[in-house]
Structure formats: structure tokens, C-alpha cells
Amino acid sequence: MTAGPRVDTPPPLRWDGATLHVLDQTRLPGEELVIALSGADDTAAAIKRLAVRGAPLIGVAAAYGLAMEVARTPTEPALERGAAVLAGARPTARNLGWAVERIGAAALAHPDDIASATRAEAEAIERADEAASAALARHGADALDAVLPSGPVTVMTHCNSGALAASGRGTGLGVIAELADRREVHVLACEARPLLQGARLTVWELRRLGIEHALLVDAAAPGLLRGGAAQAVVTGFDRVAANGDVANKVGTYGLALAAHAAGIPFVAAGPSSSIDLRLPTGAGIEIEERDAGEVRAAAGALLTIEGTPCRNPAFDVTPAELVWALVTERGAARPVTADTVARVA
Amino acid sequence: MTAGPRVDTPPPLRWDGATLHVLDQTRLPGEELVIALSGADDTAAAIKRLAVRGAPLIGVAAAYGLAMEVARTPTEPALERGAAVLAGARPTARNLGWAVERIGAAALAHPDDIASATRAEAEAIERADEAASAALARHGADALDAVLPSGPVTVMTHCNSGALAASGRGTGLGVIAELADRREVHVLACEARPLLQGARLTVWELRRLGIEHALLVDAAAPGLLRGGAAQAVVTGFDRVAANGDVANKVGTYGLALAAHAAGIPFVAAGPSSSIDLRLPTGAGIEIEERDAGEVRAAAGALLTIEGTPCRNPAFDVTPAELVWALVTERGAARPVTADTVARVA
């Protein structure tokens, strides 16, 4: 496992006060293309095609998208239409709906000055997400540091939950980066088929962070965990139910099963805005099923027979009993129960 | 889920009495290229690069490879060199070493007529493998038929264990094809990264068999099983230890964990020649680690940053307690214990 030079990661999202500039994550790692967004429709489209992704980051982007929309047309119908377009862009992550609701509430509270009230609220959401990332990274690293064996450790992660998925250093990968500030950490990164956010984005971030890593196909993860290749598994989360069931990138449940069987911690980390206390259990979480074309191809290359029918759920649900710790900016819920989840929500 | 027309699958391996003609499985499904093999070295190379693959089929191919080698040079040194080249082509599947040992024993038993003795033995190995496939398909389908709910069922499979992996209809996929002769069966086929034998080969076979199917990324399998998307998981196996631990394509262990958690049968099927009674447990099975380039790319397209370090185990080990039934041509071991394994070995 080798690592590249330690260099800064370009920001996945930059707000200049009027326009939102986002790194088009579909082009990484080959190209660092920044695109400008100016309202609800183009922001929703960027979220839908995963140019902007990661539960916390799509919440921040949607907040700015709606604020930009009402800055152009500061009326209640424009607000409602923009909110519907943005909230419908992706169904699973909680943050999208949460951020849109917050912008809507700010607008309704300041009907005479919708534009500046919503802009201020979007900026507050971004600042809070950055603060949440920093705090949850500390809580997650504290929890792991207390139980991991001394010396170098290997941590497995899935998909991308770093600086490209949230403000600051991210969620799951933020916990890992914080741990790497304290001790020697190697990372095993699952590629995350079909869209390969692990292979494309997490590897790109780990090189910039100077953290040693190796990439693997998703199917290799359970066997490697059984063989003792990692001492913990850390991921982000997209939505958490009141009982602690976790929806996250498809494949997370398999990692949690294997971590549990191997007797190592599985940590899911994210901002409290991803917790949805209205849902009693994970059974109520809508799982986005994406286009079959994503499964039939990789990086533009056809992998199977054209037209082959596919199943393509983008997420899965991990039951609370497989989650060793659920970490937010408010602390680590451990064991994961309705009571501990309520304390970190 | 839709299926193509029911057409015959071209044979993955054809022996004309002097030369072995194999379908180059690395070119499927795009191209049906048949290549001619004439001795130990080119047969070993074809096995190593996965032009010929599937535990039973590489046993048959290696038998012919060694027979062709000693037909050209009917001496003991030629036999020993050829046997070493073939046995070393891939380390995990038991059949390769088993077939080479059988050809060697036939040669030593008939020192005056090595060429015809080894050819006859290779032909006997192929016939026995074909008979084993037919018998194990019946045993596997019988076992599942007895416990599956009435009506249409969905069976998940991994990698390719069909007519491209063994003589006749194959092993795991042979069980599924036999079951589909008896009742309506839909198949969920895992793609099997990195080399996509599910996406390329199993889909190709299922179309020809006229069995409805859908393809999925490997990471989606555990969550779909948890959600009740399939009523059984059926795979082949590459090597089984005396206690019933199963080495098979990487990702099998994750499927077995998820099937167990979902309370549905996980069946591993293969010829008894894949059972290695010399090994007490799966801990003694050597797991082939293949080139990092397989993980970094798919269908020739680079998926990550060039040079990224990778882990690439080609197999994993599923502990016996997760295997609902271990099926060979001699019957179904259920529950899987050292005693029941010995009875089907």
C-alpha cells in the first residue's frame, strides 16, 4: 500500500454569495471540472446525476439551490416549485428534504425579505455541516481509539464519505482521517459498484490525504474481513431510523454482517440531520432504484449483453443490531438503541 | 426480467481425439472465439488467463493438456514437467491437481503405452464430469424442491457455474437449470467483479437456456436477500475441506452470510473431485491473489487512478455452518458436517 503526496483537496462546493460552484464528481478522478449552478432546476439535475453527491453535501447544495431560486423569483409559488424539484431529486438521503424544509421555513418566517433570509439560512446550513463533520470525526475517532489494538490499524470503508460527500473532511472518511492524525492507519477502500465512488473518489481523496490504501472489489470485502485484514469498518450514512437502522450505499449491509461475524466494530457516521426520527424502523426508508444502464456498464464500457435486465438499488438497510456505534456531531450512540439514537439525533 | 430465445450453448470444450478446442471465455459475450490447444504449456496459459475456467472444466482441460503433452513426448520427464506446469496454473481449485494426478497415475500404470493410456484417462475424466454434473443437478434440485415455497421462485447465483464452468449443464447453474425444468425459476445473477463472469457468462448462458434473469452488482446482493428478493442462493465450489468449509469465487462468503441471516438455503454444488479430504478445514486452502490490474479496470476501461494499490483475492472461504447443503454427484450433505461431507466425497 503506497500513498501519493499530501496535497489539498479542491472544494467539492464553493458559494460565492450568488452562484454555487461544484466539482463535477462524475468526472473524477480523471478531470477536475467545476460547474456553476444558479437555481433549483440545475442544482436538482446535478444532484440527480451525482455530479454532487453524499448525503450531507446534497443537503447543502439543495439549500443553496433553493436560495438561488428565490433570489431570482422571491415568491411563495417559486419557493414551492423549487422545493418540490429539489426534494424529489433523490429519495433516500434524509438531508435533502431536511435542508429544503429549513430553507422553506426561513422564507416563510421572513416574507418581506425572502432572498436574504434564505441565503443566510443556506450559509448557516453549510457552516453547521462543516462543524458537524469536525465534531463527529472526533467522536468517531475517540470511540475507535479506545478499543482498537495499539500500533498500525487497517480500516475498511465503502463508497465515499469524505470531503467530497460532506463539508469539511466528511463523515466516515472524516473519522478515518481524524484517526490517521492520531496513529498509523491503512485504508481498504471498496470500489462501490456500480458508480465506483470508492475507486474514483475515495482513492482520489486518500492520495491527497497521504493515507496508505488499497482498493478492492466489493465482493472481496467479507472474505478479507473474515481473514483479519481490517480491525474496523467505517462508513457514512444516508438516513437513520429512530431505532438505529441505517440506510447507506448499497453493500453496506454486507460489510456490517461480515464485520459482526469477524467481531470487529462497524461504525456509521454522519450529521444528526441524517437521522429521521419520524421513521420507527428502516423498513420505512424508500430505497432508490437507479437505471439498469449503470449496472450494464462501467466507465463507459459495456460489461454484459446489451439490454440485459438489471436490479439496481442504490442503497441498503443495515439493522441497528449490526451497528457497533452510530456517530453524529452530538456523540457516539453505543450500543445503538432508540434511546441512544435519540441522544445523538 | 425477460429472457432471450432458447438456443443451444456452444461447447466450452471439444476434444477431437488429438487437439482440444476451447471457447475463449475472456471474449464472451461479445465474441465466440474457439482456440486450439495442443499441449501442457498452452493449456496452462489458457487456464491462467481464464480463457478456460470453472473448477471442473479446468480439471478436464488440464487432463487433456497433459495427455496431449505426453502424446508428443511419451517420457516420464515430459510427464513430470507438464504436470508441474498445469498444476501450478491456478492454486485454489482442487480439480486441477486431482486431474493431473489421475493422468500421471495412468501414465505410470502403462509405461509402454503412455499416450493412449493418458488419452483414455482424460476422456474418462470428461465423461465422469459430465455424469457428475447431471447427477448433482438432480440431487440439488431435489433438495431445494422439497423446501421451496410452491409457485415461481427466484434463485440468486454468483459468478458462473454453468455449462461454461463444467461438463454438461454445469454445477450451481446446472442445479438451477434442473429446477427450471420442474417449475418457474427467475435468476438473480451477481456480476462477479473483477472479471465479471456473472455479467458476461452467466447472463449469456441464461439467455440461451431461456431462463428469466436480472443482473446485479455484487454489493446489492445482501440487501436484496434481506428484502426477500430470492428464496435460495446456489453456487458452485472450487475446493471443499473435510469439515465442509467451501472455497469459491470471491463474494460467495458474503452471499452465504446474507442467506443465513435471511433464513434461506445456501447450496454449494460441484463434483466430488472438488472435495479435498486431506484438508481438515478451509483455513488450509490457498487463496489465489491475482493481478491488481483486474481491479483497476473493467472491460478495458480504467476505473481508478493508474497505479492504485489493490487487494485482489480470487476466492473466499465460507464456513460449513453457513452452507445449507453441499451437493455432489453422490448426493446432498445436509447438514454439512465432516460425516456428511465424507459420504458425498
XYZ file of C-alpha atoms in Angstrom, chain B residues 40 63 65-71 73-87 99-109 111 114-115 118:
39
model
C 0.691 -28.588 -21.408
C -6.222 -33.713 -18.193
C -3.405 -30.826 -21.829
C -1.203 -33.363 -20.106
C -2.386 -36.203 -22.349
C -1.537 -34.113 -25.437
C 1.867 -33.313 -23.971
C 2.836 -36.951 -23.428
C 1.353 -37.934 -26.808
C 6.800 -36.726 -25.888
C 5.867 -40.004 -24.175
C 8.525 -39.885 -21.454
C 8.451 -39.580 -17.701
C 10.372 -36.249 -17.616
C 7.925 -34.760 -20.128
C 5.059 -36.018 -17.987
C 6.544 -34.536 -14.825
C 7.297 -31.174 -16.413
C 3.839 -30.956 -17.967
C 2.165 -31.962 -14.720
C 4.035 -29.263 -12.805
C 3.185 -26.562 -15.361
C -0.512 -27.460 -15.327
C -0.883 -27.989 -11.583
C -6.916 -34.388 -12.731
C -3.160 -34.018 -13.188
C -2.589 -36.703 -10.537
C -5.005 -39.059 -12.299
C -3.279 -38.604 -15.680
C 0.103 -39.137 -14.007
C -1.110 -42.352 -12.365
C -2.490 -43.642 -15.686
C 0.856 -42.956 -17.365
C 2.820 -44.715 -14.649
C 0.475 -47.712 -14.779
C 4.680 -47.156 -19.156
C 1.656 -43.676 -22.114
C -0.015 -41.810 -24.972
C -3.412 -40.896 -20.724
